[in-house]
């Protein structure tokens, strides 16, 4: 089955700097790669996703890149702010239909003011 | 965000108790999932239901018993739990396409004494 590896497990950056979180997946048939943000005490929420037919997607300060050949995708946050502090999860999905996402183990991002 | 709701939000139970967690989604989705979130395994998939049928059981102990009476409701029945079962239990749902967004409920924070 699908396996998703996420790095780093913790990341600290100064406010205003960029943060990058990387994930690799095992199954080349995976075609959908979302990123979730989970703030302390709250549910994971989708912040951005990318499908296999594009290589990059951007939404304001957040961008995701996908390299299907290398089977890895990355989350980029620019001009980080304290409210970006949270745990970020990457995920991938293999089968078509009603299969659930396979998640990475998460990255705890701390933005230091 | 009220698309996926869970009750109770917090639960404290003894090892001999029987309790149930409830999840309800108002999004017209056909797939529902239970995840366990703890410090050791951030997002551990437990059960998968598609169109009310259980399609996946990730080696979950029998002291956890799921029930899906219809596509909108999902229960997790608990009995004779262990202290190591203390965790955040998250429900999630998705429509029926591999690239549809998966939405999470707010979770039930379970403490087993």
mmCIF file of C-alpha atoms in Angstrom:
data_model
loop_
_atom_site.group_PDB
_atom_site.id
_atom_site.type_symbol
_atom_site.label_atom_id
_atom_site.label_comp_id
_atom_site.label_asym_id
_atom_site.label_seq_id
_atom_site.Cartn_x
_atom_site.Cartn_y
_atom_site.Cartn_z
ATOM 1 C CA UNK A 1 0.000 0.000 0.000
ATOM 2 C CA UNK A 2 0.871 3.660 -0.023
ATOM 3 C CA UNK A 3 3.456 4.997 2.409
ATOM 4 C CA UNK A 4 4.118 8.690 3.032
ATOM 5 C CA UNK A 5 7.285 9.972 4.685
ATOM 6 C CA UNK A 6 7.407 13.554 5.998
ATOM 7 C CA UNK A 7 10.378 15.672 7.057
ATOM 8 C CA UNK A 8 11.315 17.392 9.245
ATOM 9 C CA UNK A 9 9.292 16.385 12.289
ATOM 10 C CA UNK A 10 9.893 19.793 13.883
ATOM 11 C CA UNK A 11 10.811 23.112 12.323
ATOM 12 C CA UNK A 12 11.498 26.487 13.902
ATOM 13 C CA UNK A 13 11.793 29.643 11.833
ATOM 14 C CA UNK A 14 11.996 33.347 12.541
ATOM 15 C CA UNK A 15 8.966 35.417 11.672
ATOM 16 C CA UNK A 16 9.230 36.584 8.081
ATOM 17 C CA UNK A 17 11.424 33.698 6.974
ATOM 18 C CA UNK A 18 10.285 30.858 4.719
ATOM 19 C CA UNK A 19 9.454 27.328 5.805
ATOM 20 C CA UNK A 20 9.651 24.211 3.672
ATOM 21 C CA UNK A 21 8.238 20.800 4.532
ATOM 22 C CA UNK A 22 8.941 17.797 2.324
ATOM 23 C CA UNK A 23 7.115 14.541 1.738
ATOM 24 C CA UNK A 24 7.803 11.463 -0.312
ATOM 25 C CA UNK A 25 5.318 8.804 -1.333
ATOM 26 C CA UNK A 26 5.775 5.243 -2.462
ATOM 27 C CA UNK A 27 3.064 4.554 -5.007
ATOM 28 C CA UNK A 28 3.532 6.122 -8.411
ATOM 29 C CA UNK A 29 -0.211 5.801 -9.084
ATOM 30 C CA UNK A 30 -1.062 8.377 -6.413
ATOM 31 C CA UNK A 31 -2.767 11.344 -7.999
ATOM 32 C CA UNK A 32 -3.864 13.687 -5.218
ATOM 33 C CA UNK A 33 -1.714 15.360 -2.564
ATOM 34 C CA UNK A 34 -3.341 17.578 0.061
ATOM 35 C CA UNK A 35 -1.804 19.424 2.965
ATOM 36 C CA UNK A 36 -3.577 19.836 6.285
ATOM 37 C CA UNK A 37 -2.900 22.271 9.101
ATOM 38 C CA UNK A 38 -3.805 21.398 12.661
ATOM 39 C CA UNK A 39 -3.683 24.111 15.273
ATOM 40 C CA UNK A 40 -3.491 23.186 18.932
ATOM 41 C CA UNK A 41 -6.764 21.701 20.115
ATOM 42 C CA UNK A 42 -8.405 21.906 16.700
ATOM 43 C CA UNK A 43 -9.185 19.557 13.846
ATOM 44 C CA UNK A 44 -6.916 19.130 10.811
ATOM 45 C CA UNK A 45 -8.030 21.449 8.040
ATOM 46 C CA UNK A 46 -7.152 21.424 4.368
ATOM 47 C CA UNK A 47 -4.980 24.386 3.387
ATOM 48 C CA UNK A 48 -3.889 23.492 -0.133
ATOM 49 C CA UNK A 49 -3.834 20.515 -2.451
ATOM 50 C CA UNK A 50 -2.333 19.537 -5.759
ATOM 51 C CA UNK A 51 -3.316 17.022 -8.362
ATOM 52 C CA UNK A 52 -0.927 14.960 -10.433
ATOM 53 C CA UNK A 53 -1.554 16.881 -13.636
ATOM 54 C CA UNK A 54 0.189 20.029 -12.340
ATOM 55 C CA UNK A 55 3.625 20.675 -10.930
ATOM 56 C CA UNK A 56 2.965 23.683 -8.735
ATOM 57 C CA UNK A 57 0.087 25.490 -7.090
ATOM 58 C CA UNK A 58 0.114 28.705 -5.127
ATOM 59 C CA UNK A 59 -2.345 30.386 -2.788
ATOM 60 C CA UNK A 60 -1.073 33.666 -1.343
ATOM 61 C CA UNK A 61 1.831 32.778 0.973
ATOM 62 C CA UNK A 62 1.440 29.040 0.553
ATOM 63 C CA UNK A 63 2.651 26.961 -2.367
ATOM 64 C CA UNK A 64 2.970 23.278 -3.080
ATOM 65 C CA UNK A 65 5.252 21.658 -5.627
ATOM 66 C CA UNK A 66 5.039 18.140 -6.986
ATOM 67 C CA UNK A 67 7.728 16.058 -8.653
ATOM 68 C CA UNK A 68 6.046 12.913 -9.911
ATOM 69 C CA UNK A 69 9.232 11.419 -11.269
ATOM 70 C CA UNK A 70 10.925 11.611 -7.891
ATOM 71 C CA UNK A 71 7.666 10.952 -6.020
ATOM 72 C CA UNK A 72 7.972 13.876 -3.695
ATOM 73 C CA UNK A 73 6.025 17.018 -2.948
ATOM 74 C CA UNK A 74 6.713 20.011 -0.768
ATOM 75 C CA UNK A 75 4.883 22.751 1.106
ATOM 76 C CA UNK A 76 6.390 26.226 1.006
ATOM 77 C CA UNK A 77 5.263 28.981 3.348
ATOM 78 C CA UNK A 78 6.733 32.422 2.708
ATOM 79 C CA UNK A 79 6.790 35.438 5.028
ATOM 80 C CA UNK A 80 5.856 33.255 7.976
ATOM 81 C CA UNK A 81 3.748 34.697 10.774
ATOM 82 C CA UNK A 82 3.178 33.497 14.344
ATOM 83 C CA UNK A 83 -0.289 32.253 13.379
ATOM 84 C CA UNK A 84 1.362 29.814 10.975
ATOM 85 C CA UNK A 85 2.559 27.873 14.035
ATOM 86 C CA UNK A 86 0.808 24.494 13.922
ATOM 87 C CA UNK A 87 1.298 20.876 12.935
ATOM 88 C CA UNK A 88 1.245 20.305 9.192
ATOM 89 C CA UNK A 89 0.371 16.966 7.628
ATOM 90 C CA UNK A 90 0.941 15.904 4.064
ATOM 91 C CA UNK A 91 -1.114 13.133 2.521
ATOM 92 C CA UNK A 92 -1.439 11.124 -0.644
ATOM 93 C CA UNK A 93 -4.107 8.957 -2.117
ATOM 94 C CA UNK A 94 -3.579 5.921 -4.271
ATOM 95 C CA UNK A 95 -6.792 4.298 -5.371
ATOM 96 C CA UNK A 96 -9.653 5.935 -7.159
ATOM 97 C CA UNK A 97 -12.913 5.805 -5.270
ATOM 98 C CA UNK A 98 -13.616 5.870 -1.584
ATOM 99 C CA UNK A 99 -10.210 5.103 -0.133
ATOM 100 C CA UNK A 100 -8.946 7.344 2.665
ATOM 101 C CA UNK A 101 -5.891 9.537 2.586
ATOM 102 C CA UNK A 102 -2.566 8.197 3.786
ATOM 103 C CA UNK A 103 -0.935 10.785 6.028
ATOM 104 C CA UNK A 104 2.630 11.607 6.892
ATOM 105 C CA UNK A 105 3.580 11.845 10.555
ATOM 106 C CA UNK A 106 3.351 15.603 10.670
ATOM 107 C CA UNK A 107 5.689 18.560 11.084
ATOM 108 C CA UNK A 108 5.417 20.843 14.062
ATOM 109 C CA UNK A 109 6.174 24.346 12.809
ATOM 110 C CA UNK A 110 7.043 27.070 15.279
ATOM 111 C CA UNK A 111 7.299 30.638 14.047
ATOM 112 C CA UNK A 112 9.286 32.746 16.468
ATOM 113 C CA UNK A 113 8.336 36.396 16.692
ATOM 114 C CA UNK B 1 -17.166 24.632 10.360
ATOM 115 C CA UNK B 2 -20.133 22.337 11.106
ATOM 116 C CA UNK B 3 -20.038 19.873 8.203
ATOM 117 C CA UNK B 4 -18.729 17.034 10.392
ATOM 118 C CA UNK B 5 -19.731 16.966 14.048
ATOM 119 C CA UNK B 6 -18.644 14.692 16.863
ATOM 120 C CA UNK B 7 -20.023 14.054 20.334
ATOM 121 C CA UNK B 8 -18.974 14.077 23.035
ATOM 122 C CA UNK B 9 -16.016 16.430 22.683
ATOM 123 C CA UNK B 10 -14.427 15.113 25.880
ATOM 124 C CA UNK B 11 -14.860 11.756 27.589
ATOM 125 C CA UNK B 12 -13.325 10.279 30.707
ATOM 126 C CA UNK B 13 -14.013 6.624 31.357
ATOM 127 C CA UNK B 14 -12.822 3.799 33.518
ATOM 128 C CA UNK B 15 -11.440 0.587 32.085
ATOM 129 C CA UNK B 16 -14.648 -1.299 32.836
ATOM 130 C CA UNK B 17 -17.008 1.240 31.297
ATOM 131 C CA UNK B 18 -18.859 1.044 28.000
ATOM 132 C CA UNK B 19 -19.260 4.231 26.025
ATOM 133 C CA UNK B 20 -19.901 5.314 22.432
ATOM 134 C CA UNK B 21 -18.538 8.084 20.260
ATOM 135 C CA UNK B 22 -20.788 9.597 17.625
ATOM 136 C CA UNK B 23 -19.976 11.246 14.323
ATOM 137 C CA UNK B 24 -22.419 12.913 11.972
ATOM 138 C CA UNK B 25 -21.750 14.511 8.598
ATOM 139 C CA UNK B 26 -24.071 16.917 6.831
ATOM 140 C CA UNK B 27 -22.177 17.002 3.547
ATOM 141 C CA UNK B 28 -23.823 14.175 1.623
ATOM 142 C CA UNK B 29 -20.623 12.138 1.686
ATOM 143 C CA UNK B 30 -20.493 8.396 1.115
ATOM 144 C CA UNK B 31 -17.305 7.504 2.940
ATOM 145 C CA UNK B 32 -16.580 7.904 6.644
ATOM 146 C CA UNK B 33 -13.478 7.094 8.672
ATOM 147 C CA UNK B 34 -12.254 6.822 12.239
ATOM 148 C CA UNK B 35 -8.724 7.984 13.060
ATOM 149 C CA UNK B 36 -6.832 7.811 16.327
ATOM 150 C CA UNK B 37 -4.443 10.664 17.036
ATOM 151 C CA UNK B 38 -1.802 10.328 19.732
ATOM 152 C CA UNK B 39 1.702 11.559 20.288
ATOM 153 C CA UNK B 40 3.161 8.262 19.034
ATOM 154 C CA UNK B 41 1.075 7.937 15.855
ATOM 155 C CA UNK B 42 -0.244 11.300 14.741
ATOM 156 C CA UNK B 43 -3.015 10.178 12.355
ATOM 157 C CA UNK B 44 -3.650 6.453 12.605
ATOM 158 C CA UNK B 45 -6.472 5.150 10.442
ATOM 159 C CA UNK B 46 -8.740 2.738 12.309
ATOM 160 C CA UNK B 47 -11.839 1.993 10.237
ATOM 161 C CA UNK B 48 -13.151 2.769 6.759
ATOM 162 C CA UNK B 49 -16.791 2.764 5.734
ATOM 163 C CA UNK B 50 -18.006 3.197 2.163
ATOM 164 C CA UNK B 51 -21.750 3.406 1.553
ATOM 165 C CA UNK B 52 -22.322 2.015 5.086
ATOM 166 C CA UNK B 53 -20.126 -1.015 4.487
ATOM 167 C CA UNK B 54 -16.903 -1.515 6.402
ATOM 168 C CA UNK B 55 -14.129 -1.894 3.859
ATOM 169 C CA UNK B 56 -11.072 -1.597 6.046
ATOM 170 C CA UNK B 57 -10.078 -2.488 9.592
ATOM 171 C CA UNK B 58 -6.473 -1.621 10.299
ATOM 172 C CA UNK B 59 -5.782 -4.316 12.906
ATOM 173 C CA UNK B 60 -7.772 -2.491 15.538
ATOM 174 C CA UNK B 61 -8.379 -4.361 18.824
ATOM 175 C CA UNK B 62 -11.877 -5.737 19.308
ATOM 176 C CA UNK B 63 -12.473 -3.436 22.283
ATOM 177 C CA UNK B 64 -13.206 -0.849 19.568
ATOM 178 C CA UNK B 65 -16.378 -1.653 17.641
ATOM 179 C CA UNK B 66 -17.588 0.598 14.807
ATOM 180 C CA UNK B 67 -21.133 0.954 13.573
ATOM 181 C CA UNK B 68 -22.437 2.788 10.518
ATOM 182 C CA UNK B 69 -26.245 2.701 10.378
ATOM 183 C CA UNK B 70 -26.403 5.069 7.392
ATOM 184 C CA UNK B 71 -24.104 7.222 5.280
ATOM 185 C CA UNK B 72 -24.485 10.202 7.613
ATOM 186 C CA UNK B 73 -23.730 8.585 10.953
ATOM 187 C CA UNK B 74 -20.785 6.690 12.336
ATOM 188 C CA UNK B 75 -20.321 5.349 15.838
ATOM 189 C CA UNK B 76 -17.377 3.948 17.729
ATOM 190 C CA UNK B 77 -18.378 1.715 20.636
ATOM 191 C CA UNK B 78 -15.817 1.390 23.390
ATOM 192 C CA UNK B 79 -15.561 -1.279 26.076
ATOM 193 C CA UNK B 80 -12.871 -2.445 28.483
ATOM 194 C CA UNK B 81 -10.372 0.074 27.178
ATOM 195 C CA UNK B 82 -6.809 0.458 28.396
ATOM 196 C CA UNK B 83 -5.058 3.656 29.527
ATOM 197 C CA UNK B 84 -2.962 3.562 26.333
ATOM 198 C CA UNK B 85 -6.188 4.036 24.359
ATOM 199 C CA UNK B 86 -6.332 7.605 25.639
ATOM 200 C CA UNK B 87 -6.105 9.813 22.558
ATOM 201 C CA UNK B 88 -8.003 12.159 20.289
ATOM 202 C CA UNK B 89 -10.449 10.224 18.101
ATOM 203 C CA UNK B 90 -11.190 11.963 14.829
ATOM 204 C CA UNK B 91 -13.965 11.220 12.413
ATOM 205 C CA UNK B 92 -13.585 12.187 8.751
ATOM 206 C CA UNK B 93 -15.699 11.957 5.629
ATOM 207 C CA UNK B 94 -15.338 12.270 1.875
ATOM 208 C CA UNK B 95 -17.665 12.161 -1.097
ATOM 209 C CA UNK B 96 -16.735 9.384 -3.476
ATOM 210 C CA UNK B 97 -13.867 10.483 -5.630
ATOM 211 C CA UNK B 98 -10.206 10.007 -4.991
ATOM 212 C CA UNK B 99 -9.557 13.719 -5.343
ATOM 213 C CA UNK B 100 -12.387 14.994 -3.190
ATOM 214 C CA UNK B 101 -11.514 16.862 -0.048
ATOM 215 C CA UNK B 102 -11.554 14.839 3.149
ATOM 216 C CA UNK B 103 -13.118 16.750 6.036
ATOM 217 C CA UNK B 104 -12.435 16.094 9.692
ATOM 218 C CA UNK B 105 -14.692 16.449 12.695
ATOM 219 C CA UNK B 106 -13.473 18.275 15.810
ATOM 220 C CA UNK B 107 -12.584 15.052 17.574
ATOM 221 C CA UNK B 108 -13.352 13.451 20.919
ATOM 222 C CA UNK B 109 -10.621 13.723 23.533
ATOM 223 C CA UNK B 110 -10.759 10.373 25.354
ATOM 224 C CA UNK B 111 -9.097 9.699 28.674
ATOM 225 C CA UNK B 112 -9.107 6.170 30.060
ATOM 226 C CA UNK B 113 -8.378 5.956 33.772
#
